[in-house]
Amino acid sequence: MSGQIRSEWPLYEVFIRGKRGLNHVHVGSVHAADGQMALRHARDVYTRRNEGVSIWVVPSTEIIASSPGEKDPLFAPSGDKAYRHPTFYEIPDNVPHM
Amino acid sequence: MAEVHTHTEGEHDNAYAGLLVNDAHWAFGTDFEDPLAGVDTTVPEGVDAAELAAYCLMLGDDALVFSQRISEWCSNAPDLEEDIALANIALDLLGQARLLLARAAAADPAAVPQLPEGSPVPDEDRLAFFRDDLHFRNVRLAEVPNGDFAEIITRILIFSTWRLALFERLAHSRDAVLAAVAAKGVKELSYHRDFVGRWFLTLAQGTEESRRRLLSALDGLWPLTAELFATHPVERAVAASGAGVDPASVQEEVLSVLDHVFDASGVTRPEARPLAGVQGKTGRDGRHTEALSLMLAEMQVVARAHPDGLW
């Protein structure tokens, strides 16, 4: 890192695993000087109302995103392949969280 | 002792744990009508009710006054994220204050200021908004005016380290309410200490300017720390009856924790003479700096203008 002082902290994307949810879900972003500070900022900004039991933060620059221009080649081909959906099974009553 | 249900250790690693938590007690202390709803407020045998109330006022006023000071940072912190972090800390302390003032009122109704007949103002609000500075029992560390960001970080570090040490012991109080309030507060204070501890290190090891400001803040606040460990007769009596904690008993631990932070930050613990009291009397006796009366005037003006007001 250069010795120059930047006027703004880098951005981190925040993922929270809710109390009653199984996966981490993207909830927003925070500015922070480093990952540990980002974790605490995420705790303070996004879990004030008892929303979470686990937090991930990821530098926004590390997120590799698909571009809107690729939308058709990436996603359109799966549109007419209904047989890929697991909708032809009976789900037993004792299987939770489905 | 009142049972405060919390999440168990290790649930962080288990995705299903959160689904199975019995969180019937999650709202402890957040009841909008009665802050002590569902808690046994009987004063334990062998504990003097008036002394217990005075002791609760001391701990409650520490939290109330410092919460008000930290709140002044709202919209003034260096960054949106720090703004919310400081507001969260202030709100945690306000919650502690509410429970402790309500406990004081329940233990000794005579301590609650009288208002016109039929006033709907609850006891804890009467104590917060209708007492003058001479009746506040907080330590002066809580009331001194704010400085810069380094000052509030340093002040919260000293305050939360001290209060955490007190509350860890208070969680074993013979008074069920104090034990429950302390058990809840320990988790809050642990986070406060962690948050500001990191900032203290960051500012100490940051730029020349951040370090200069931090050292200046520490030097300015240190004369107020001796008062944290001075035992008031009320504290001595309540500690002797097993309901409270003698603050002198946490001095060694608090200084050791602070030294740990100072060492990591390359900072030397200041050696400053304690800030003198008025004829030997300090915050716990109701003798304050002039800053408190000014702060209370602002804090209390609306409530006092409407003693029949319902909020």
Tab-separated table of C-alpha atoms in Angstrom:
chain	number	residue	atom	x	y	z
A	1	MET	CA	0.000	0.000	0.000
A	2	SER	CA	1.249	3.449	-0.789
A	3	GLY	CA	1.994	5.817	2.045
A	4	GLN	CA	-0.557	8.264	0.809
A	5	ILE	CA	-3.511	8.998	3.069
A	6	ARG	CA	-6.808	8.458	1.277
A	7	SER	CA	-9.799	10.568	2.125
A	8	GLU	CA	-12.207	7.646	2.045
A	9	TRP	CA	-12.107	4.126	3.444
A	10	PRO	CA	-12.566	1.176	1.085
A	11	LEU	CA	-16.001	-0.349	0.695
A	12	TYR	CA	-16.945	-3.787	2.048
A	13	GLU	CA	-20.009	-5.826	1.126
A	14	VAL	CA	-21.859	-7.253	4.111
A	15	PHE	CA	-23.514	-10.683	4.339
A	16	ILE	CA	-25.589	-11.613	7.380
A	17	ARG	CA	-26.856	-15.001	8.408
A	18	GLY	CA	-30.144	-14.304	10.097
A	19	LYS	CA	-31.298	-15.979	13.235
A	20	ARG	CA	-33.846	-17.980	11.316
A	21	GLY	CA	-32.103	-18.195	7.985
A	22	LEU	CA	-29.584	-20.753	6.881
A	23	ASN	CA	-27.492	-18.794	4.385
A	24	HIS	CA	-25.624	-15.564	4.558
A	25	VAL	CA	-27.564	-12.951	2.630
A	26	HIS	CA	-26.212	-9.747	1.167
A	27	VAL	CA	-27.642	-6.831	3.155
A	28	GLY	CA	-25.583	-3.832	2.073
A	29	SER	CA	-22.148	-2.330	2.427
A	30	VAL	CA	-19.999	-0.361	4.868
A	31	HIS	CA	-16.871	1.717	4.673
A	32	ALA	CA	-13.984	0.601	6.899
A	33	ALA	CA	-10.219	0.825	7.115
A	34	ASP	CA	-9.775	-2.948	7.288
A	35	GLY	CA	-11.706	-6.195	7.531
A	36	GLN	CA	-11.943	-6.275	11.318
A	37	MET	CA	-13.302	-2.751	11.417
A	38	ALA	CA	-15.715	-3.646	8.618
A	39	LEU	CA	-17.039	-6.546	10.726
A	40	ARG	CA	-17.747	-4.215	13.615
A	41	HIS	CA	-19.298	-1.583	11.423
A	42	ALA	CA	-21.496	-4.252	9.862
A	43	ARG	CA	-22.526	-5.388	13.335
A	44	ASP	CA	-23.391	-1.835	14.317
A	45	VAL	CA	-25.201	-0.892	11.120
A	46	TYR	CA	-26.954	-4.112	10.104
A	47	THR	CA	-27.638	-6.159	13.257
A	48	ARG	CA	-29.136	-3.501	15.533
A	49	ARG	CA	-32.530	-5.178	15.556
A	50	ASN	CA	-31.401	-8.664	16.389
A	51	GLU	CA	-31.117	-9.646	12.737
A	52	GLY	CA	-28.056	-11.820	12.712
A	53	VAL	CA	-25.924	-14.524	14.282
A	54	SER	CA	-23.056	-14.429	11.800
A	55	ILE	CA	-21.458	-11.807	9.569
A	56	TRP	CA	-19.217	-11.998	6.521
A	57	VAL	CA	-17.585	-8.938	5.016
A	58	VAL	CA	-15.861	-8.956	1.638
A	59	PRO	CA	-13.945	-6.113	-0.004
A	60	SER	CA	-16.226	-4.816	-2.744
A	61	THR	CA	-13.313	-4.870	-5.176
A	62	GLU	CA	-13.059	-8.657	-4.666
A	63	ILE	CA	-16.585	-9.261	-5.931
A	64	ILE	CA	-16.559	-10.453	-9.521
A	65	ALA	CA	-19.919	-9.735	-11.068
A	66	SER	CA	-21.572	-10.859	-14.251
A	67	SER	CA	-22.297	-8.012	-16.605
A	68	PRO	CA	-25.818	-7.090	-17.754
A	69	GLY	CA	-24.606	-7.450	-21.347
A	70	GLU	CA	-24.026	-11.167	-20.808
A	71	LYS	CA	-27.525	-11.713	-19.480
A	72	ASP	CA	-28.895	-13.588	-22.450
A	73	PRO	CA	-26.034	-16.015	-23.111
A	74	LEU	CA	-25.703	-16.703	-19.373
A	75	PHE	CA	-29.296	-17.115	-18.279
A	76	ALA	CA	-31.677	-17.414	-21.206
A	77	PRO	CA	-30.729	-21.011	-22.145
A	78	SER	CA	-31.998	-22.362	-18.807
A	79	GLY	CA	-35.405	-20.712	-19.206
A	80	ASP	CA	-37.080	-23.551	-21.067
A	81	LYS	CA	-35.582	-26.472	-19.179
A	82	ALA	CA	-38.241	-27.106	-16.581
A	83	TYR	CA	-36.938	-30.651	-16.035
A	84	ARG	CA	-33.985	-29.158	-14.149
A	85	HIS	CA	-36.272	-27.993	-11.358
A	86	PRO	CA	-36.640	-30.497	-8.520
A	87	THR	CA	-40.406	-30.163	-8.596
A	88	PHE	CA	-41.206	-33.760	-9.420
A	89	TYR	CA	-40.492	-35.101	-5.936
A	90	GLU	CA	-42.736	-35.530	-2.931
A	91	ILE	CA	-41.166	-33.772	0.105
A	92	PRO	CA	-41.698	-35.756	3.308
A	93	ASP	CA	-43.290	-33.729	6.112
A	94	ASN	CA	-40.312	-34.244	8.466
A	95	VAL	CA	-37.773	-32.524	6.215
A	96	PRO	CA	-37.380	-28.998	7.549
A	97	HIS	CA	-36.383	-25.762	5.849
A	98	MET	CA	-37.502	-26.586	2.321
B	1	MET	CA	-31.436	-15.223	40.685
B	2	ALA	CA	-33.348	-14.171	37.599
B	3	GLU	CA	-32.497	-16.338	34.640
B	4	VAL	CA	-31.488	-14.465	31.528
B	5	HIS	CA	-31.563	-16.794	28.563
B	6	THR	CA	-28.889	-16.260	25.972
B	7	HIS	CA	-27.514	-18.034	22.978
B	8	THR	CA	-25.161	-20.851	23.805
B	9	GLU	CA	-21.481	-20.981	22.979
B	10	GLY	CA	-20.565	-22.406	19.606
B	11	GLU	CA	-23.823	-21.625	17.854
B	12	HIS	CA	-21.769	-19.552	15.467
B	13	ASP	CA	-20.663	-22.797	13.861
B	14	ASN	CA	-24.066	-24.407	13.651
B	15	ALA	CA	-26.504	-23.109	11.072
B	16	TYR	CA	-29.431	-24.780	12.820
B	17	ALA	CA	-28.721	-23.455	16.318
B	18	GLY	CA	-30.487	-20.170	15.702
B	19	LEU	CA	-33.700	-22.010	14.884
B	20	LEU	CA	-33.851	-23.822	18.177
B	21	VAL	CA	-33.106	-20.990	20.612
B	22	ASN	CA	-35.737	-20.472	23.274
B	23	ASP	CA	-35.778	-16.702	23.181
B	24	ALA	CA	-38.729	-16.108	25.454
B	25	HIS	CA	-36.552	-13.661	27.403
B	26	TRP	CA	-35.130	-11.811	24.445
B	27	ALA	CA	-37.103	-8.672	25.238
B	28	PHE	CA	-35.932	-8.399	28.836
B	29	GLY	CA	-35.645	-4.732	29.650
B	30	THR	CA	-37.376	-3.513	26.524
B	31	ASP	CA	-40.947	-3.501	27.814
B	32	PHE	CA	-42.359	-0.095	27.003
B	33	GLU	CA	-44.606	0.049	30.057
B	34	ASP	CA	-42.677	-1.578	32.881
B	35	PRO	CA	-38.914	-2.007	32.439
B	36	LEU	CA	-38.793	-4.609	35.205
B	37	ALA	CA	-41.786	-6.616	33.977
B	38	GLY	CA	-41.567	-10.208	35.106
B	39	VAL	CA	-38.618	-9.613	37.441
B	40	ASP	CA	-38.812	-10.203	41.189
B	41	THR	CA	-38.115	-6.790	42.775
B	42	THR	CA	-38.178	-7.927	46.415
B	43	VAL	CA	-35.181	-6.481	48.266
B	44	PRO	CA	-33.140	-9.434	49.585
B	45	GLU	CA	-32.967	-9.944	53.328
B	46	GLY	CA	-30.034	-8.184	54.974
B	47	VAL	CA	-29.858	-5.507	52.265
B	48	ASP	CA	-30.902	-1.972	53.225
B	49	ALA	CA	-33.476	-0.802	50.680
B	50	ALA	CA	-32.467	2.872	50.801
B	51	GLU	CA	-28.781	1.997	50.366
B	52	LEU	CA	-29.598	-0.364	47.519
B	53	ALA	CA	-31.572	2.422	45.834
B	54	ALA	CA	-28.710	4.906	46.286
B	55	TYR	CA	-26.309	2.346	44.830
B	56	CYS	CA	-28.587	1.775	41.812
B	57	LEU	CA	-28.733	5.538	41.304
B	58	MET	CA	-24.919	5.668	41.226
B	59	LEU	CA	-24.638	2.978	38.556
B	60	GLY	CA	-27.708	4.262	36.735
B	61	ASP	CA	-26.531	7.878	36.695
B	62	ASP	CA	-23.105	6.814	35.373
B	63	ALA	CA	-24.876	5.237	32.413
B	64	LEU	CA	-27.476	7.972	31.932
B	65	VAL	CA	-25.057	10.890	32.005
B	66	PHE	CA	-22.432	9.207	29.841
B	67	SER	CA	-25.117	8.082	27.414
B	68	GLN	CA	-26.231	11.690	27.050
B	69	ARG	CA	-22.647	12.801	26.400
B	70	ILE	CA	-22.061	10.103	23.795
B	71	SER	CA	-25.382	11.003	22.165
B	72	GLU	CA	-24.000	14.466	21.495
B	73	TRP	CA	-21.791	12.769	18.917
B	74	CYS	CA	-24.846	11.906	16.820
B	75	SER	CA	-24.294	13.304	13.322
B	76	ASN	CA	-20.848	14.597	14.311
B	77	ALA	CA	-18.689	11.464	14.089
B	78	PRO	CA	-16.003	11.224	11.385
B	79	ASP	CA	-18.000	8.688	9.390
B	80	LEU	CA	-21.564	7.420	9.150
B	81	GLU	CA	-20.459	4.046	10.483
B	82	GLU	CA	-18.795	5.565	13.582
B	83	ASP	CA	-21.867	7.693	14.126
B	84	ILE	CA	-24.072	4.616	14.351
B	85	ALA	CA	-21.504	2.752	16.449
B	86	LEU	CA	-21.401	5.564	19.017
B	87	ALA	CA	-25.195	5.872	18.997
B	88	ASN	CA	-25.471	2.138	19.671
B	89	ILE	CA	-23.151	2.454	22.660
B	90	ALA	CA	-25.165	5.398	23.982
B	91	LEU	CA	-28.393	3.425	23.586
B	92	ASP	CA	-26.970	0.403	25.399
B	93	LEU	CA	-26.042	2.664	28.311
B	94	LEU	CA	-29.439	4.337	28.245
B	95	GLY	CA	-31.051	0.908	28.521
B	96	GLN	CA	-28.861	0.096	31.529
B	97	ALA	CA	-29.768	3.446	33.076
B	98	ARG	CA	-33.466	2.830	32.652
B	99	LEU	CA	-33.313	-0.540	34.390
B	100	LEU	CA	-31.127	0.751	37.215
B	101	LEU	CA	-33.235	3.845	37.869
B	102	ALA	CA	-36.370	1.705	37.810
B	103	ARG	CA	-34.682	-0.627	40.283
B	104	ALA	CA	-33.805	2.321	42.535
B	105	ALA	CA	-37.428	3.483	42.476
B	106	ALA	CA	-38.768	0.013	43.205
B	107	ALA	CA	-36.377	-0.456	46.131
B	108	ASP	CA	-37.012	2.949	47.691
B	109	PRO	CA	-40.073	4.865	46.424
B	110	ALA	CA	-39.079	7.787	48.689
B	111	ALA	CA	-36.119	8.483	46.375
B	112	VAL	CA	-38.448	9.349	43.476
B	113	PRO	CA	-39.212	13.058	42.933
B	114	GLN	CA	-42.827	14.044	43.530
B	115	LEU	CA	-44.837	15.331	40.581
B	116	PRO	CA	-48.358	16.797	40.408
B	117	GLU	CA	-51.121	14.338	41.271
B	118	GLY	CA	-52.032	12.165	38.320
B	119	SER	CA	-48.805	12.723	36.374
B	120	PRO	CA	-48.217	9.749	34.076
B	121	VAL	CA	-44.417	10.138	34.146
B	122	PRO	CA	-42.905	6.768	35.155
B	123	ASP	CA	-40.545	6.519	38.118
B	124	GLU	CA	-37.362	6.078	36.108
B	125	ASP	CA	-38.186	9.203	34.077
B	126	ARG	CA	-38.906	11.180	37.242
B	127	LEU	CA	-35.455	10.230	38.485
B	128	ALA	CA	-33.821	11.073	35.169
B	129	PHE	CA	-35.570	14.372	34.463
B	130	PHE	CA	-36.678	15.817	37.788
B	131	ARG	CA	-33.518	15.674	39.906
B	132	ASP	CA	-30.972	18.500	40.031
B	133	ASP	CA	-27.251	17.963	39.607
B	134	LEU	CA	-26.655	17.765	43.373
B	135	HIS	CA	-28.812	14.640	43.447
B	136	PHE	CA	-26.957	12.916	40.633
B	137	ARG	CA	-24.501	10.301	41.882
B	138	ASN	CA	-22.474	9.663	38.724
B	139	VAL	CA	-18.686	9.768	38.585
B	140	ARG	CA	-17.373	12.951	37.016
B	141	LEU	CA	-15.691	11.019	34.190
B	142	ALA	CA	-19.171	10.542	32.732
B	143	GLU	CA	-20.137	14.217	32.736
B	144	VAL	CA	-17.136	16.222	31.505
B	145	PRO	CA	-17.732	17.941	28.155
B	146	ASN	CA	-16.828	16.151	24.949
B	147	GLY	CA	-13.574	16.785	23.165
B	148	ASP	CA	-12.554	15.329	19.816
B	149	PHE	CA	-13.039	11.774	18.501
B	150	ALA	CA	-9.876	10.578	20.290
B	151	GLU	CA	-11.319	11.910	23.543
B	152	ILE	CA	-14.594	9.989	23.323
B	153	ILE	CA	-12.761	6.815	22.282
B	154	THR	CA	-10.397	7.130	25.259
B	155	ARG	CA	-13.234	7.963	27.654
B	156	ILE	CA	-15.347	5.003	26.544
B	157	LEU	CA	-12.270	2.767	26.857
B	158	ILE	CA	-11.700	3.780	30.482
B	159	PHE	CA	-15.412	3.757	31.327
B	160	SER	CA	-16.288	0.432	29.703
B	161	THR	CA	-13.220	-1.349	31.119
B	162	TRP	CA	-14.152	-0.172	34.608
B	163	ARG	CA	-17.863	-0.857	34.280
B	164	LEU	CA	-17.291	-4.279	32.723
B	165	ALA	CA	-15.133	-5.294	35.699
B	166	LEU	CA	-17.868	-4.080	38.067
B	167	PHE	CA	-20.681	-5.801	36.167
B	168	GLU	CA	-18.854	-9.128	35.906
B	169	ARG	CA	-18.884	-9.210	39.698
B	170	LEU	CA	-22.322	-7.645	40.012
B	171	ALA	CA	-23.758	-10.519	37.952
B	172	HIS	CA	-23.442	-12.520	41.202
B	173	SER	CA	-25.302	-9.927	43.268
B	174	ARG	CA	-27.740	-11.178	45.887
B	175	ASP	CA	-30.229	-8.764	44.361
B	176	ALA	CA	-31.878	-10.587	41.466
B	177	VAL	CA	-32.530	-7.386	39.526
B	178	LEU	CA	-28.959	-6.113	39.759
B	179	ALA	CA	-27.679	-9.570	38.829
B	180	ALA	CA	-29.893	-9.661	35.742
B	181	VAL	CA	-29.042	-6.096	34.714
B	182	ALA	CA	-25.337	-6.836	35.103
B	183	ALA	CA	-25.523	-10.118	33.182
B	184	LYS	CA	-27.151	-8.272	30.296
B	185	GLY	CA	-24.719	-5.367	30.545
B	186	VAL	CA	-21.599	-7.539	30.475
B	187	LYS	CA	-22.238	-8.458	26.839
B	188	GLU	CA	-22.863	-4.858	25.861
B	189	LEU	CA	-19.817	-3.523	27.687
B	190	SER	CA	-17.570	-6.249	26.267
B	191	TYR	CA	-18.434	-5.002	22.804
B	192	HIS	CA	-17.938	-1.353	23.745
B	193	ARG	CA	-14.507	-2.127	25.120
B	194	ASP	CA	-13.556	-4.164	22.085
B	195	PHE	CA	-14.751	-1.474	19.679
B	196	VAL	CA	-12.960	1.442	21.330
B	197	GLY	CA	-9.892	-0.658	22.167
B	198	ARG	CA	-9.322	-1.182	18.447
B	199	TRP	CA	-9.815	2.505	17.782
B	200	PHE	CA	-7.417	3.420	20.583
B	201	LEU	CA	-4.741	1.246	18.980
B	202	THR	CA	-5.519	2.650	15.535
B	203	LEU	CA	-5.267	6.266	16.679
B	204	ALA	CA	-2.115	5.597	18.716
B	205	GLN	CA	-0.379	3.926	15.793
B	206	GLY	CA	-1.943	6.059	13.070
B	207	THR	CA	-0.595	9.441	12.100
B	208	GLU	CA	1.386	11.902	14.194
B	209	GLU	CA	-1.738	13.979	14.509
B	210	SER	CA	-3.971	11.107	15.623
B	211	ARG	CA	-1.393	10.058	18.214
B	212	ARG	CA	-0.976	13.604	19.481
B	213	ARG	CA	-4.728	13.951	19.935
B	214	LEU	CA	-5.009	10.574	21.655
B	215	LEU	CA	-2.231	11.315	24.152
B	216	SER	CA	-3.734	14.703	24.848
B	217	ALA	CA	-7.134	13.092	25.520
B	218	LEU	CA	-5.613	10.477	27.814
B	219	ASP	CA	-3.697	13.092	29.811
B	220	GLY	CA	-6.841	15.178	30.159
B	221	LEU	CA	-9.020	12.283	31.350
B	222	TRP	CA	-6.610	10.488	33.629
B	223	PRO	CA	-7.125	12.755	36.683
B	224	LEU	CA	-10.756	11.560	36.667
B	225	THR	CA	-9.879	7.863	36.974
B	226	ALA	CA	-8.951	7.832	40.681
B	227	GLU	CA	-12.587	8.588	41.507
B	228	LEU	CA	-13.664	5.354	39.787
B	229	PHE	CA	-11.980	3.285	42.483
B	230	ALA	CA	-12.805	5.409	45.547
B	231	THR	CA	-15.302	3.575	47.726
B	232	HIS	CA	-18.312	5.615	48.836
B	233	PRO	CA	-19.906	4.556	52.169
B	234	VAL	CA	-23.017	3.423	50.263
B	235	GLU	CA	-20.907	1.215	47.995
B	236	ARG	CA	-19.098	-0.208	50.998
B	237	ALA	CA	-22.354	-1.045	52.761
B	238	VAL	CA	-24.033	-2.564	49.717
B	239	ALA	CA	-20.913	-4.585	48.899
B	240	ALA	CA	-20.802	-5.861	52.490
B	241	SER	CA	-24.380	-7.113	52.209
B	242	GLY	CA	-23.565	-9.009	49.018
B	243	ALA	CA	-25.728	-6.885	46.732
B	244	GLY	CA	-23.063	-4.559	45.309
B	245	VAL	CA	-19.395	-4.383	44.366
B	246	ASP	CA	-16.698	-2.348	46.116
B	247	PRO	CA	-15.088	-0.385	43.249
B	248	ALA	CA	-11.704	-0.537	44.977
B	249	SER	CA	-11.750	-4.295	44.375
B	250	VAL	CA	-11.630	-3.874	40.587
B	251	GLN	CA	-8.811	-1.315	40.436
B	252	GLU	CA	-6.012	-3.800	39.882
B	253	GLU	CA	-7.860	-5.633	37.127
B	254	VAL	CA	-8.952	-2.442	35.350
B	255	LEU	CA	-5.461	-0.951	35.346
B	256	SER	CA	-4.040	-4.238	34.128
B	257	VAL	CA	-6.491	-4.365	31.200
B	258	LEU	CA	-5.796	-0.726	30.351
B	259	ASP	CA	-2.042	-1.322	30.565
B	260	HIS	CA	-2.494	-4.145	28.095
B	261	VAL	CA	-4.122	-1.753	25.607
B	262	PHE	CA	-1.547	0.946	26.347
B	263	ASP	CA	1.349	-1.500	25.806
B	264	ALA	CA	-0.059	-2.677	22.485
B	265	SER	CA	-0.497	0.963	21.472
B	266	GLY	CA	2.955	2.106	22.601
B	267	VAL	CA	1.412	4.471	25.150
B	268	THR	CA	2.570	5.021	28.728
B	269	ARG	CA	-0.033	5.171	31.481
B	270	PRO	CA	-0.169	8.798	32.672
B	271	GLU	CA	0.730	9.707	36.215
B	272	ALA	CA	-1.585	12.547	37.058
B	273	ARG	CA	-2.920	13.757	40.360
B	274	PRO	CA	-6.620	13.063	40.867
B	275	LEU	CA	-9.017	15.907	40.111
B	276	ALA	CA	-9.859	17.471	43.477
B	277	GLY	CA	-13.402	17.349	44.798
B	278	VAL	CA	-15.329	19.971	46.733
B	279	GLN	CA	-14.230	19.617	50.359
B	280	GLY	CA	-13.208	16.073	49.515
B	281	LYS	CA	-16.579	15.260	47.976
B	282	THR	CA	-16.905	14.066	44.384
B	283	GLY	CA	-19.497	12.773	41.940
B	284	ARG	CA	-20.734	9.901	44.098
B	285	ASP	CA	-21.550	12.495	46.802
B	286	GLY	CA	-23.449	14.678	44.322
B	287	ARG	CA	-20.610	17.203	43.932
B	288	HIS	CA	-20.022	17.714	40.231
B	289	THR	CA	-18.263	19.919	37.735
B	290	GLU	CA	-20.352	22.780	36.382
B	291	ALA	CA	-20.627	20.873	33.113
B	292	LEU	CA	-23.239	18.545	34.595
B	293	SER	CA	-25.765	21.254	35.479
B	294	LEU	CA	-25.473	22.699	31.978
B	295	MET	CA	-25.912	19.281	30.416
B	296	LEU	CA	-28.913	18.452	32.616
B	297	ALA	CA	-30.557	21.781	31.813
B	298	GLU	CA	-30.616	20.790	28.171
B	299	MET	CA	-31.499	17.163	28.843
B	300	GLN	CA	-34.358	17.903	31.231
B	301	VAL	CA	-35.936	21.078	29.880
B	302	VAL	CA	-38.694	19.490	27.808
B	303	ALA	CA	-39.714	16.949	30.450
B	304	ARG	CA	-39.793	19.640	33.142
B	305	ALA	CA	-41.912	21.941	31.009
B	306	HIS	CA	-44.513	19.172	30.767
B	307	PRO	CA	-44.659	17.305	34.087
B	308	ASP	CA	-48.030	15.901	33.001
B	309	GLY	CA	-46.723	14.918	29.595
B	310	LEU	CA	-47.093	11.423	28.242
B	311	TRP	CA	-44.355	10.364	25.841
